[in-house]
Tab-separated table of C-alpha atoms in Angstrom:
chain	number	residue	atom	x	y	z
A	1	SER	CA	70.103	-2.689	-127.722
A	2	ALA	CA	70.124	0.934	-126.669
A	3	VAL	CA	72.925	2.887	-125.046
A	4	ILE	CA	71.676	5.471	-122.581
A	5	SER	CA	73.730	8.357	-121.242
A	6	GLN	CA	72.682	10.258	-118.166
A	7	LYS	CA	74.078	13.371	-116.563
A	8	PRO	CA	74.952	14.377	-113.989
A	9	SER	CA	76.139	11.071	-112.620
A	10	ARG	CA	76.017	12.493	-109.134
A	11	ASP	CA	75.403	15.767	-107.386
A	12	ILE	CA	75.082	17.245	-103.946
A	13	CYS	CA	72.220	19.705	-103.699
A	14	GLN	CA	70.896	22.168	-101.172
A	15	ARG	CA	67.422	21.883	-99.728
A	16	GLY	CA	64.879	23.907	-101.689
A	17	THR	CA	66.789	23.917	-104.959
A	18	SER	CA	65.927	22.077	-108.173
A	19	LEU	CA	68.072	19.902	-110.404
A	20	THR	CA	67.509	18.717	-113.947
A	21	ILE	CA	68.792	15.326	-115.074
A	22	GLN	CA	69.358	14.728	-118.755
A	23	CYS	CA	68.975	11.424	-120.587
A	24	GLN	CA	70.209	10.773	-124.115
A	25	VAL	CA	69.567	7.529	-126.019
A	26	ASP	CA	71.725	6.566	-128.977
A	27	SER	CA	68.768	5.449	-131.091
A	28	GLN	CA	65.122	6.298	-131.507
A	29	VAL	CA	63.113	4.446	-128.917
A	30	THR	CA	59.398	4.135	-128.373
A	31	MET	CA	59.201	4.288	-124.609
A	32	MET	CA	61.297	6.212	-122.104
A	33	PHE	CA	60.860	6.004	-118.363
A	34	TRP	CA	62.197	7.594	-115.213
A	35	TYR	CA	62.776	5.462	-112.127
A	36	ARG	CA	63.848	6.203	-108.599
A	37	GLN	CA	65.840	3.793	-106.472
A	38	GLN	CA	66.225	4.761	-102.842
A	39	PRO	CA	68.784	3.023	-100.630
A	40	GLY	CA	67.762	-0.554	-99.971
A	41	GLN	CA	64.644	-0.164	-102.067
A	42	SER	CA	63.421	-1.583	-105.318
A	43	LEU	CA	63.102	0.361	-108.532
A	44	THR	CA	60.077	2.647	-108.410
A	45	LEU	CA	58.620	4.017	-111.619
A	46	ILE	CA	58.122	7.783	-111.475
A	47	ALA	CA	56.637	8.348	-114.901
A	48	THR	CA	56.583	7.495	-118.564
A	49	ALA	CA	58.072	10.258	-120.694
A	50	ASN	CA	55.839	10.900	-123.702
A	51	GLN	CA	57.223	12.589	-126.783
A	52	GLY	CA	55.697	15.992	-127.320
A	53	SER	CA	53.118	15.704	-124.563
A	54	GLU	CA	52.810	15.586	-120.813
A	55	ALA	CA	54.377	12.647	-119.029
A	56	THR	CA	52.232	9.926	-117.475
A	57	TYR	CA	52.871	9.862	-113.739
A	58	GLU	CA	52.542	6.933	-111.370
A	59	SER	CA	50.639	7.098	-108.142
A	60	GLY	CA	52.472	9.233	-105.617
A	61	PHE	CA	54.343	11.331	-108.177
A	62	VAL	CA	53.168	14.674	-109.554
A	63	ILE	CA	54.243	16.970	-112.326
A	64	ASP	CA	54.918	19.927	-110.050
A	65	LYS	CA	57.520	17.947	-108.150
A	66	PHE	CA	58.974	15.968	-111.060
A	67	PRO	CA	58.463	17.868	-114.312
A	68	ILE	CA	59.547	15.807	-117.310
A	69	SER	CA	60.228	16.795	-120.879
A	70	ARG	CA	60.692	14.680	-123.981
A	71	PRO	CA	61.082	16.874	-127.032
A	72	ASN	CA	62.075	14.019	-129.357
A	73	LEU	CA	62.518	10.246	-129.496
A	74	THR	CA	66.050	10.227	-128.114
A	75	PHE	CA	66.134	12.810	-125.322
A	76	SER	CA	64.358	13.402	-122.034
A	77	THR	CA	64.860	15.409	-118.866
A	78	LEU	CA	63.650	14.937	-115.315
A	79	THR	CA	63.654	17.818	-112.875
A	80	VAL	CA	63.527	17.211	-109.150
A	81	SER	CA	61.968	20.383	-107.784
A	82	ASN	CA	62.192	22.034	-104.389
A	83	MET	CA	64.360	19.235	-103.096
A	84	SER	CA	64.384	17.904	-99.559
A	85	PRO	CA	66.626	15.255	-97.984
A	86	GLU	CA	63.898	12.684	-98.704
A	87	ASP	CA	64.631	13.138	-102.409
A	88	SER	CA	68.142	11.779	-101.956
A	89	SER	CA	68.149	8.820	-104.269
A	90	ILE	CA	69.412	7.368	-107.507
A	91	TYR	CA	67.349	8.449	-110.495
A	92	LEU	CA	67.473	6.170	-113.513
A	93	CYS	CA	66.442	6.792	-117.082
A	94	SER	CA	65.362	3.734	-119.029
A	95	ALA	CA	64.077	2.910	-122.489
A	96	THR	CA	62.822	0.000	-124.507
A	97	GLY	CA	65.004	-1.292	-127.297
A	98	SER	CA	64.304	-2.423	-130.809
A	99	GLY	CA	63.784	-5.801	-132.345
A	100	ARG	CA	62.918	-8.568	-129.909
A	101	ALA	CA	63.422	-6.247	-126.956
A	102	ARG	CA	60.598	-4.082	-128.206
A	103	TYR	CA	58.139	-6.933	-127.818
A	104	THR	CA	59.422	-8.543	-124.651
A	105	GLY	CA	59.567	-5.271	-122.793
A	106	GLU	CA	63.270	-5.551	-122.015
A	107	LEU	CA	64.463	-2.281	-120.577
A	108	PHE	CA	67.825	-0.605	-120.966
A	109	PHE	CA	69.031	1.732	-118.249
A	110	GLY	CA	71.273	4.711	-117.959
A	111	GLU	CA	74.014	4.681	-115.345
A	112	GLY	CA	71.847	6.637	-112.951
A	113	SER	CA	72.156	9.987	-111.253
A	114	ARG	CA	72.916	9.823	-107.542
A	115	LEU	CA	71.512	12.874	-105.803
A	116	THR	CA	72.275	13.802	-102.221
A	117	VAL	CA	70.184	16.601	-100.729
A	118	LEU	CA	71.559	18.332	-97.665
B	1	GLY	CA	47.319	-7.013	-106.819
B	2	GLN	CA	50.830	-7.676	-107.947
B	3	ASN	CA	53.476	-8.972	-105.572
B	4	ILE	CA	57.011	-10.231	-105.946
B	5	ASP	CA	59.076	-11.964	-103.279
B	6	GLN	CA	62.746	-12.813	-103.369
B	7	PRO	CA	65.317	-13.331	-100.620
B	8	THR	CA	67.070	-10.208	-99.445
B	9	GLU	CA	70.594	-11.567	-99.223
B	10	MET	CA	72.561	-14.647	-100.177
B	11	THR	CA	76.168	-15.679	-99.768
B	12	ALA	CA	78.078	-18.211	-101.839
B	13	THR	CA	81.616	-19.336	-102.524
B	14	GLU	CA	83.608	-18.764	-105.662
B	15	GLY	CA	83.238	-21.714	-108.037
B	16	ALA	CA	79.997	-22.895	-106.460
B	17	ILE	CA	76.411	-22.869	-107.731
B	18	VAL	CA	73.700	-20.630	-106.314
B	19	GLN	CA	69.967	-20.507	-106.937
B	20	ILE	CA	68.044	-17.281	-106.408
B	21	ASN	CA	64.301	-17.759	-106.101
B	22	CYS	CA	61.471	-15.442	-107.016
B	23	THR	CA	57.784	-15.956	-106.374
B	24	TYR	CA	55.171	-13.722	-107.896
B	25	GLN	CA	51.458	-13.122	-107.725
B	26	THR	CA	49.885	-11.542	-110.752
B	27	SER	CA	46.523	-11.359	-112.401
B	28	GLY	CA	47.494	-12.550	-115.840
B	29	PHE	CA	51.045	-13.347	-116.874
B	30	ASN	CA	53.203	-11.775	-119.562
B	31	GLY	CA	56.649	-13.010	-118.764
B	32	LEU	CA	59.264	-12.633	-116.055
B	33	PHE	CA	62.561	-10.772	-116.219
B	34	TRP	CA	65.811	-11.137	-114.315
B	35	TYR	CA	68.214	-8.214	-114.146
B	36	GLN	CA	71.648	-7.872	-112.587
B	37	GLN	CA	72.690	-4.685	-110.842
B	38	HIS	CA	76.200	-4.100	-109.561
B	39	ALA	CA	76.597	-1.564	-106.789
B	40	GLY	CA	76.475	1.942	-108.191
B	41	GLU	CA	75.632	0.789	-111.677
B	42	ALA	CA	72.527	0.464	-113.823
B	43	PRO	CA	70.520	-2.773	-113.993
B	44	THR	CA	71.368	-4.961	-116.961
B	45	PHE	CA	69.118	-7.538	-118.591
B	46	LEU	CA	69.851	-11.197	-117.870
B	47	SER	CA	66.842	-13.204	-119.004
B	48	TYR	CA	63.206	-13.232	-119.998
B	49	ASN	CA	60.974	-16.276	-119.481
B	50	VAL	CA	57.453	-16.523	-120.793
B	51	LEU	CA	57.114	-20.320	-121.098
B	52	ASP	CA	57.649	-22.981	-118.445
B	53	GLY	CA	61.031	-24.606	-118.212
B	54	LEU	CA	64.701	-23.855	-117.998
B	55	GLU	CA	66.516	-21.492	-120.320
B	56	GLU	CA	70.290	-21.730	-120.244
B	57	LYS	CA	72.593	-18.907	-121.227
B	58	GLY	CA	76.192	-19.664	-120.424
B	59	ARG	CA	76.802	-19.766	-116.678
B	60	PHE	CA	73.356	-18.312	-115.996
B	61	SER	CA	70.065	-20.180	-116.353
B	62	SER	CA	66.542	-19.097	-115.567
B	63	PHE	CA	63.613	-21.333	-114.742
B	64	LEU	CA	59.900	-20.615	-114.772
B	65	SER	CA	56.844	-22.442	-113.477
B	66	ARG	CA	53.718	-20.467	-114.320
B	67	SER	CA	51.413	-22.825	-112.405
B	68	LYS	CA	53.430	-22.263	-109.230
B	69	GLY	CA	54.127	-18.582	-109.781
B	70	TYR	CA	57.798	-19.346	-109.321
B	71	SER	CA	61.073	-18.619	-111.017
B	72	TYR	CA	64.712	-19.031	-110.162
B	73	LEU	CA	68.003	-17.794	-111.474
B	74	LEU	CA	70.809	-20.355	-111.383
B	75	LEU	CA	74.382	-19.122	-111.395
B	76	LYS	CA	77.082	-21.718	-112.000
B	77	GLU	CA	80.853	-21.550	-111.543
B	78	LEU	CA	80.484	-18.432	-109.479
B	79	GLN	CA	83.013	-15.667	-109.938
B	80	MET	CA	83.767	-12.730	-107.691
B	81	LYS	CA	82.323	-10.404	-110.325
B	82	ASP	CA	78.937	-12.085	-109.847
B	83	SER	CA	78.586	-10.245	-106.538
B	84	ALA	CA	75.622	-8.007	-107.304
B	85	SER	CA	71.933	-7.517	-106.719
B	86	TYR	CA	69.621	-9.711	-108.798
B	87	LEU	CA	66.207	-8.248	-109.544
B	88	CYS	CA	63.102	-10.169	-110.523
B	89	ALA	CA	60.429	-8.216	-112.445
B	90	VAL	CA	57.061	-8.894	-114.045
B	91	PRO	CA	54.724	-6.805	-116.176
B	92	PRO	CA	51.583	-5.600	-114.386
B	93	ARG	CA	47.963	-6.396	-115.072
B	94	GLY	CA	46.994	-5.456	-118.582
B	95	GLY	CA	50.170	-6.797	-120.102
B	96	ASN	CA	51.928	-3.512	-120.596
B	97	ASN	CA	55.367	-4.997	-120.808
B	98	ARG	CA	57.057	-1.681	-120.348
B	99	LYS	CA	55.777	-0.910	-116.879
B	100	LEU	CA	57.486	-3.592	-114.909
B	101	ILE	CA	56.827	-4.426	-111.265
B	102	TRP	CA	60.142	-4.962	-109.538
B	103	GLY	CA	61.151	-7.164	-106.639
B	104	LEU	CA	63.401	-5.699	-103.951
B	105	GLY	CA	66.343	-7.619	-105.308
B	106	THR	CA	68.596	-10.307	-103.858
B	107	SER	CA	72.036	-9.122	-102.862
B	108	LEU	CA	74.514	-11.889	-103.648
B	109	ALA	CA	77.963	-11.881	-102.068
B	110	VAL	CA	80.508	-14.240	-103.606
B	111	ASN	CA	83.377	-15.027	-101.281
B	112	PRO	CA	86.783	-16.460	-102.220
């Protein structure tokens, strides 16, 4: 398994500002992902965080709005830029584990960061 | 394309049994996941089915029928702490198991 720590756990932000969310995994993992979960919605994949290179973004998400870093195998950051109330959501960091989990695709999640944009 | 359907809400009584269904449409199949998510918390892994049949794990069991594109999660001896959202997820076309397609989740309320 993998234990994932995220911070901040929650924040209230002003429109137009940016916030960086940090994600730390307790072991080296192959894949790290950032998800968004809006109220009443399913999990939506924002991007795959690639170590040492640009993240791979899903349709509808762009680097200028959601810059992502992954300097090593255990740490990643997601920045939500120029925030608007529509960005109010829970942002979740996730990673694949080791052993069997690595092959099944089982994902482990951080506790999430609940952002409210005023 | 890929599509997952599951009921939005369910209600059950403590001590009872509840079955949460999930139907999926995929081009190719690489397994189906069930996750549990309590309000305000992260999703946690419950089960992974890749072959047809029932897999039992304590009070929770998961069933898969690949020919019918159908799965269910069976919760026995319900407890209040089982009140949560249950998410069904499948890998997308191409078999990249890491990029899961998620259902909207079934919100289960367990009443005393």
